[in-house]
Coordinates of C-alpha atoms and ligand atoms in Angstrom, one line a residue:
M1 CA 12.9 131.2 159.1
E2 CA 16.5 130.7 159.3
T3 CA 18.4 133.4 161.0
A4 CA 21.9 134.6 160.1
D5 CA 23.3 132.7 163.0
D6 CA 21.7 129.3 162.0
Q7 CA 23.1 130.0 158.5
Q8 CA 26.7 130.7 159.5
A9 CA 26.5 127.5 161.6
R10 CA 25.1 125.5 158.5
I11 CA 28.2 127.1 156.6
T12 CA 30.5 125.8 159.1
E13 CA 29.0 122.4 159.3
L14 CA 29.0 122.1 155.3
T15 CA 32.9 123.2 155.4
A16 CA 33.6 120.6 157.8
Q17 CA 31.9 117.9 155.9
L18 CA 33.6 119.1 152.5
E19 CA 37.0 119.0 154.3
E20 CA 36.5 115.6 155.6
A21 CA 35.4 114.6 152.2
N22 CA 38.5 116.0 150.7
E23 CA 40.7 114.1 153.4
V24 CA 39.2 110.7 152.5
L25 CA 39.6 111.4 149.0
A26 CA 43.2 112.4 149.4
A27 CA 43.8 109.3 151.6
I28 CA 42.3 107.1 148.9
Q29 CA 44.6 108.6 146.1
S30 CA 47.6 108.3 148.5
G31 CA 46.5 104.6 148.9
A32 CA 46.3 104.9 152.5
V33 CA 42.8 103.4 152.6
D34 CA 42.2 100.0 151.3
G35 CA 38.2 100.1 152.1
L36 CA 35.2 102.0 152.7
V37 CA 32.5 101.1 155.0
V38 CA 29.1 102.8 153.7
S39 CA 25.9 103.2 155.9
G40 CA 22.8 103.0 154.1
T41 CA 19.2 101.9 154.1
N42 CA 20.4 98.1 153.6
G43 CA 22.6 98.7 156.6
E44 CA 26.5 98.9 156.3
Q45 CA 28.1 97.8 153.1
V46 CA 32.1 97.3 152.6
F47 CA 33.4 98.5 149.3
T48 CA 37.2 97.2 149.4
L49 CA 39.7 99.1 147.1
Q50 CA 42.4 96.7 147.3
G51 CA 40.7 93.9 145.6
A52 CA 42.6 91.9 143.2
E53 CA 44.8 95.0 142.1
M54 CA 46.4 95.2 145.6
P55 CA 49.2 92.6 145.0
Y56 CA 49.9 94.4 141.8
R57 CA 49.9 97.6 143.4
I58 CA 52.6 96.5 146.0
L59 CA 54.4 94.6 143.4
V60 CA 54.9 98.0 141.2
E61 CA 55.4 100.1 144.4
E62 CA 58.2 97.6 145.7
M63 CA 60.0 96.9 142.5
N64 CA 63.5 98.0 141.6
Q65 CA 62.3 99.7 138.2
G66 CA 60.6 103.0 137.7
A67 CA 57.0 102.2 136.5
L68 CA 54.8 104.9 134.5
M69 CA 51.6 104.9 133.1
L70 CA 50.7 107.2 130.4
I71 CA 47.3 108.4 128.7
P72 CA 47.7 108.3 125.1
D73 CA 49.1 112.1 125.0
G74 CA 52.2 111.1 127.2
T75 CA 51.1 112.6 130.2
I76 CA 51.8 110.6 133.3
F77 CA 48.9 109.5 135.3
Y78 CA 50.7 107.0 137.6
A79 CA 54.2 106.6 138.7
N80 CA 56.0 104.7 141.3
T81 CA 58.2 106.0 144.1
R82 CA 61.3 104.2 142.2
F83 CA 60.7 106.5 139.0
A84 CA 60.4 109.6 141.3
A85 CA 63.6 108.8 143.2
L86 CA 65.5 107.7 140.1
C87 CA 64.8 111.3 138.5
Q88 CA 64.9 112.9 142.0
T89 CA 61.7 114.4 141.6
P90 CA 58.9 114.6 143.8
L91 CA 56.2 112.1 142.9
E92 CA 53.2 114.9 143.2
K93 CA 55.5 116.8 140.1
V94 CA 55.9 113.6 138.4
I95 CA 52.3 113.0 138.1
G96 CA 50.7 115.2 135.5
S97 CA 53.8 116.0 133.8
S98 CA 54.7 114.7 130.2
W99 CA 56.8 111.8 129.9
K100 CA 59.1 113.5 127.6
E101 CA 60.2 115.9 130.2
F102 CA 62.3 113.1 131.9
F103 CA 64.3 112.5 128.9
P104 CA 66.8 114.7 126.7
L105 CA 65.4 117.1 124.4
D106 CA 66.8 115.6 121.2
K107 CA 65.0 112.3 122.0
Y108 CA 61.5 114.2 122.1
P109 CA 60.6 113.2 118.2
E110 CA 61.6 109.5 119.0
L111 CA 59.5 109.3 122.2
D112 CA 56.5 111.0 120.3
T113 CA 56.7 108.7 117.3
C114 CA 56.9 105.7 119.9
L115 CA 53.3 106.9 121.3
T116 CA 51.7 107.2 117.8
A117 CA 53.5 104.0 115.9
A118 CA 51.3 101.1 115.4
E119 CA 53.8 98.9 116.7
P120 CA 54.9 100.8 120.0
L121 CA 58.6 101.3 121.1
Y122 CA 59.2 97.5 122.4
P123 CA 61.5 95.8 123.1
P124 CA 63.5 97.7 125.3
H125 CA 66.4 100.0 124.5
E126 CA 68.7 102.3 126.1
I127 CA 68.1 105.9 126.7
S128 CA 69.4 108.7 129.2
L129 CA 66.9 109.8 132.1
R130 CA 67.1 113.6 132.9
V131 CA 67.6 113.8 136.5
A132 CA 66.6 117.1 138.6
D133 CA 70.2 117.9 139.4
G134 CA 70.8 118.3 135.7
S135 CA 72.6 115.0 135.1
F136 CA 71.6 112.3 133.3
C137 CA 71.1 108.5 134.2
P138 CA 71.6 105.6 131.8
V139 CA 68.4 103.6 131.9
Q140 CA 66.7 100.9 129.6
L141 CA 63.2 101.9 128.5
S142 CA 60.6 99.6 127.5
L143 CA 57.0 100.7 126.6
R144 CA 53.8 98.8 125.5
S145 CA 50.3 99.7 124.9
L146 CA 47.9 99.3 127.7
S147 CA 44.1 98.6 127.4
T148 CA 42.5 97.7 130.5
S149 CA 38.5 98.7 131.3
G150 CA 38.5 101.0 128.1
V151 CA 41.3 103.3 129.4
V152 CA 43.7 103.3 126.6
G153 CA 47.3 104.3 127.3
F154 CA 50.8 103.1 127.7
S155 CA 53.0 101.4 130.4
V156 CA 56.6 102.3 130.7
I157 CA 59.2 100.5 132.5
V158 CA 62.4 102.1 133.2
T159 CA 65.7 100.2 134.5
D160 CA 68.5 101.9 135.9
L161 CA 71.7 100.7 134.1
T162 CA 73.9 103.1 136.1
E163 CA 75.8 99.8 137.7
R164 CA 75.7 97.9 134.7
K165 CA 77.3 100.5 132.9
Q166 CA 80.1 100.9 135.9
S167 CA 80.7 97.2 135.8
E168 CA 80.9 97.2 131.9
T169 CA 83.6 100.4 132.2
A170 CA 85.5 98.4 134.8
L171 CA 85.8 95.3 132.9
R172 CA 86.6 97.0 129.8
K173 CA 89.6 98.8 131.6
T174 CA 90.6 95.5 133.3
S175 CA 90.5 93.7 129.8
A176 CA 92.5 96.6 128.2
E177 CA 95.0 96.3 131.1
L178 CA 95.4 92.3 130.8
E179 CA 95.5 92.6 127.1
E180 CA 98.5 95.4 127.6
K181 CA 100.3 93.1 130.3
N182 CA 99.9 90.1 127.9
S183 CA 101.7 92.0 125.2
Q184 CA 104.4 93.1 127.4
L185 CA 105.0 89.6 128.4
E186 CA 105.0 88.2 124.8
A187 CA 107.3 91.0 123.9
F188 CA 109.6 90.1 126.9
S189 CA 109.3 86.5 125.8
Y190 CA 110.2 87.4 122.3
S191 CA 113.3 89.3 123.1
I192 CA 114.5 86.8 125.7
S193 CA 114.0 84.0 123.1
H194 CA 115.7 86.0 120.5
D195 CA 118.7 86.8 122.9
M196 CA 119.3 83.4 123.8
R197 CA 119.7 82.0 120.3
A198 CA 123.2 83.4 119.9
P199 CA 124.8 81.9 123.2
L200 CA 122.7 78.4 122.4
R201 CA 124.3 78.3 118.7
A202 CA 127.7 78.7 120.1
M203 CA 126.9 75.8 122.6
Q204 CA 125.7 73.6 119.6
G205 CA 128.8 74.8 117.3
Y206 CA 131.2 73.7 120.1
A207 CA 129.7 70.5 121.1
N208 CA 129.4 69.4 117.3
L209 CA 133.2 70.7 117.2
L210 CA 134.2 68.3 120.1
I211 CA 132.3 65.3 118.3
E212 CA 133.5 66.0 115.1
D213 CA 137.3 66.7 115.7
Y214 CA 137.9 64.8 118.9
G215 CA 135.2 62.4 119.1
D216 CA 137.4 59.3 118.4
K217 CA 139.7 60.6 121.1
L218 CA 136.9 60.8 123.7
E219 CA 136.3 58.0 126.3
P220 CA 132.5 56.6 125.9
E221 CA 131.4 58.5 129.2
P222 CA 132.6 61.9 128.3
K223 CA 131.5 61.6 124.8
S224 CA 128.0 60.6 126.1
Y225 CA 128.2 63.8 127.9
V226 CA 128.9 66.0 124.9
E227 CA 126.0 63.9 123.0
R228 CA 123.6 65.0 125.8
I229 CA 124.8 68.6 125.3
R230 CA 124.2 68.3 121.7
S231 CA 120.6 66.9 122.1
S232 CA 119.6 69.3 124.8
A233 CA 120.8 72.2 123.0
K234 CA 118.6 71.1 119.9
H235 CA 115.6 70.7 122.2
L236 CA 116.4 74.2 123.5
D237 CA 116.7 75.5 120.1
R238 CA 113.3 73.9 119.1
L239 CA 111.8 75.5 122.2
I240 CA 113.0 78.8 121.4
N241 CA 111.9 78.5 117.7
D242 CA 108.3 77.6 119.2
V243 CA 108.3 80.5 121.6
L244 CA 109.1 82.9 119.1
A245 CA 106.5 81.8 116.4
Y246 CA 104.0 81.6 118.9
S247 CA 104.7 85.4 120.2
K248 CA 105.0 86.4 116.4
L249 CA 101.4 85.0 116.2
S250 CA 100.1 88.2 118.2
S251 CA 103.0 90.8 117.4
D252 CA 102.7 90.3 113.7
E253 CA 100.4 92.2 111.4
H254 CA 98.3 89.6 109.4
E255 CA 96.2 90.3 106.4
T256 CA 93.1 88.5 105.8
A257 CA 92.8 86.7 102.7
T258 CA 91.0 83.4 101.2
F259 CA 92.7 80.1 100.6
D260 CA 91.9 76.7 99.2
L261 CA 91.9 74.5 101.8
N262 CA 93.2 71.5 99.8
E263 CA 96.2 73.6 98.2
M264 CA 97.1 74.6 101.6
V265 CA 97.4 71.1 102.8
Q266 CA 98.9 69.8 99.8
G267 CA 101.6 72.5 100.0
V268 CA 102.7 71.8 103.5
V269 CA 102.6 68.0 102.5
D270 CA 105.0 68.6 99.6
N271 CA 107.4 70.5 102.0
Y272 CA 107.1 68.3 105.2
P273 CA 110.0 65.9 105.8
N274 CA 108.1 62.4 106.2
P275 CA 110.9 60.2 107.8
G276 CA 108.3 57.6 109.1
N277 CA 107.0 57.1 105.3
A278 CA 103.4 58.2 106.6
L279 CA 100.6 57.8 104.5
I280 CA 98.6 60.9 103.9
E281 CA 95.4 61.0 102.0
I282 CA 93.9 64.1 101.3
V283 CA 90.2 63.9 100.4
P284 CA 89.6 66.0 97.4
S285 CA 87.5 69.2 98.1
S286 CA 87.2 73.0 96.8
A287 CA 86.5 74.4 100.1
R288 CA 88.0 78.1 100.3
V289 CA 88.2 79.7 103.8
R290 CA 89.2 83.2 105.5
G291 CA 92.2 83.5 107.1
Y292 CA 95.9 84.4 107.6
E293 CA 98.4 82.7 105.3
V294 CA 101.3 82.0 107.5
P295 CA 99.4 81.0 110.7
L296 CA 97.0 78.9 108.8
G297 CA 100.3 77.0 107.4
Q298 CA 101.5 76.7 110.6
C299 CA 98.3 75.4 111.9
I300 CA 98.4 72.6 109.1
S301 CA 102.0 71.7 109.5
N302 CA 101.6 71.3 113.7
L303 CA 98.4 69.0 113.2
L304 CA 99.9 66.9 110.4
G305 CA 103.2 66.7 112.4
N306 CA 101.3 65.5 115.6
A307 CA 99.3 63.2 113.6
I308 CA 102.6 61.4 112.3
K309 CA 104.6 61.9 115.5
F310 CA 102.3 60.5 118.0
I311 CA 102.4 56.8 116.7
P312 CA 103.1 53.8 118.9
P313 CA 106.3 52.3 118.0
G314 CA 106.7 50.1 114.8
R315 CA 103.3 51.2 113.3
V316 CA 103.2 53.1 110.1
P317 CA 101.2 56.3 110.5
S318 CA 98.4 56.9 108.4
V319 CA 96.6 60.3 108.3
K320 CA 93.5 61.1 106.4
V321 CA 92.4 64.8 105.9
W322 CA 89.2 66.0 104.6
T323 CA 87.0 69.0 104.9
E324 CA 83.3 69.4 105.8
P325 CA 81.0 72.3 105.6
T326 CA 79.1 73.5 108.9
N327 CA 77.0 76.5 109.1
G328 CA 78.8 79.0 106.9
R329 CA 82.4 77.7 107.7
F330 CA 84.5 74.7 106.8
R331 CA 86.0 72.2 109.3
L332 CA 89.2 70.6 108.1
W333 CA 89.8 67.3 109.7
F334 CA 92.9 65.5 110.4
E335 CA 92.5 61.9 111.4
D336 CA 95.3 59.5 112.6
N337 CA 96.2 55.9 113.8
G338 CA 98.2 56.9 116.3
I339 CA 98.3 56.5 120.1
G340 CA 94.9 58.4 121.0
I341 CA 94.2 60.8 124.1
L342 CA 92.3 60.3 127.3
P343 CA 88.9 62.2 127.4
K344 CA 90.4 64.0 130.6
D345 CA 93.4 65.3 128.8
Q346 CA 91.6 66.6 125.5
I347 CA 91.0 70.1 126.9
K348 CA 94.4 70.4 128.7
I349 CA 96.6 69.4 125.8
F350 CA 95.7 73.0 123.8
G351 CA 97.4 74.6 126.8
L352 CA 100.7 76.3 126.6
F353 CA 103.7 73.7 127.2
S354 CA 101.0 71.1 128.0
R355 CA 102.6 67.8 127.3
L356 CA 101.4 64.3 128.1
H357 CA 104.9 62.5 127.2
T358 CA 108.3 62.8 128.2
N359 CA 110.9 63.9 125.7
A360 CA 112.4 60.5 125.6
E361 CA 108.8 58.9 124.2
Y362 CA 108.0 61.8 122.1
E363 CA 110.0 64.9 121.0
G364 CA 108.1 68.0 121.7
T365 CA 107.8 71.5 123.3
G366 CA 104.2 71.5 124.2
I367 CA 103.7 74.8 122.2
G368 CA 102.3 73.4 118.8
L369 CA 98.3 72.7 119.9
S370 CA 98.5 76.0 121.9
M371 CA 99.7 78.0 118.9
V372 CA 96.7 76.2 116.6
K373 CA 94.1 77.3 119.0
K374 CA 95.6 80.9 119.4
A375 CA 96.0 81.1 115.6
V376 CA 92.4 79.7 114.8
E377 CA 90.9 81.9 117.1
Q378 CA 92.6 85.0 116.0
M379 CA 91.1 84.0 112.6
G380 CA 87.8 83.9 114.3
G381 CA 87.6 80.1 114.2
H382 CA 87.4 77.2 116.6
V383 CA 89.5 74.1 117.3
G384 CA 88.8 70.6 118.6
V385 CA 89.5 66.9 119.0
E386 CA 87.8 63.7 119.1
S387 CA 89.6 60.8 120.6
E388 CA 89.9 57.6 122.5
L389 CA 93.2 56.3 123.9
G390 CA 95.1 53.9 121.8
K391 CA 92.3 54.1 118.9
G392 CA 93.7 57.5 117.1
S393 CA 92.7 60.9 116.9
R394 CA 90.7 63.3 114.8
F395 CA 91.8 66.9 115.4
W396 CA 89.8 69.9 113.6
I397 CA 90.0 73.3 113.0
E398 CA 87.0 75.5 111.7
L399 CA 87.1 78.5 109.8
E400 CA 84.6 80.9 108.4
S401 CA 84.2 80.0 104.4
A402 CA 85.0 82.3 101.8
Ligands
ADP501 P1 104.3 68.7 121.3 O1 103.7 67.9 119.9 O2 105.4 69.7 120.9 O3 104.4 67.9 122.4 P2 101.6 70.0 121.1 O4 101.1 71.1 121.7 O5 101.6 69.9 119.7 O6 102.8 69.7 121.6 O7 100.6 68.8 121.7 C1 100.6 68.6 122.9 C2 100.1 67.2 123.6 O8 99.2 66.7 123.0 C3 101.3 66.2 122.8 O9 102.6 66.4 123.8 C4 100.6 65.1 123.1 O10 100.8 64.5 124.3 C5 99.2 65.3 122.7 N1 98.9 65.3 121.3 C6 99.0 66.2 120.3 N2 98.7 65.6 119.0 C7 98.4 64.6 119.3 C8 97.7 63.4 118.4 N3 97.8 63.5 117.1 N4 97.8 62.1 119.0 C9 98.0 61.8 120.2 N5 98.3 62.8 121.1 C10 98.5 64.0 120.9

């Protein structure tokens, strides 16, 4: 018969065994044990807890995103340490809580719906994560249903967007500053160019008077100097006009309207001086586009002007203009039989003041094409060129069809 002492010893032994079992269980639960050796009648047997799941567990634990597993009612039965760190809540507290607790109250209905919806909340979307200190952290949430070994639930991936948001804000700030600086610069160049006009007109006027009133009294050399003053003043006048037109593109308010491209081209041709008797063919079309009236007219006039201007000496310019539909847009082409452009220069020429020739060869300011590019882009379109040196060029602008 067991004495009271025997019973006490047995209770102590059982308590010790229970404690040991509890410790083993806790170690298994916390991931500290990867395998068990069990002694039985058939000898010792090794049960591995890591198996094929071990690499996944490491991956999920080490990854830079928060990971959760939910049972169907939204209770968290697994969370990685990254998630606990993101919401600054101890892992033991996270596990067993409802996932909703980590998001703003007003999102609860949305989060409930996504667990019951036939098609769970997927693909990812942005939401705020509630942090223990009362703040919110911008995250991207993606959820999908999970069904392994009969356990049905959800897996949730939470990506911290704080850094991305910060860079986006910084980028927005820099762009706004840049835009501000640009418009200041354009306003400055506008006022300088505007103010340069009056003295320039005086120079032109007096040079003209010198030639007209005293031309026959001047020796050839001084006369040629005055001629040079006249032509330089003319060039400067053109430069000023082009700079003003370029800066007006951004400063003026433009109203979007729809235009018949053929009518626009015809209008420019009718009003365009055609000193070289260029042949201009406009292929009939009824293409209508969305754009701004004055800038669109300037683009057409610049492209036509270049097509006629950049021609080898002695050749009659021949220009063909036509439209082509492209994915809800219309492309307006200007094909010439001119000098052509090397491939390496074809992007460069759209830059401000970029010219491939001297003024003695072909007059110009290098502003025309950059104006075309800027105006077309302001209208939401694109520009481009196809060309081969010596074989003519094909410039195009593409605008949204009306
Ligand atoms: P500009 O006509 O005042 O020189 P643009 O900006 O209109 O200025 O053109 C820039 C340069 O691109 C021109 O100087 C010329 O070298 C080249 N270019 C433009 N259009 C043509 C063309 N149709 N054929 C050959 N070269 C061209």
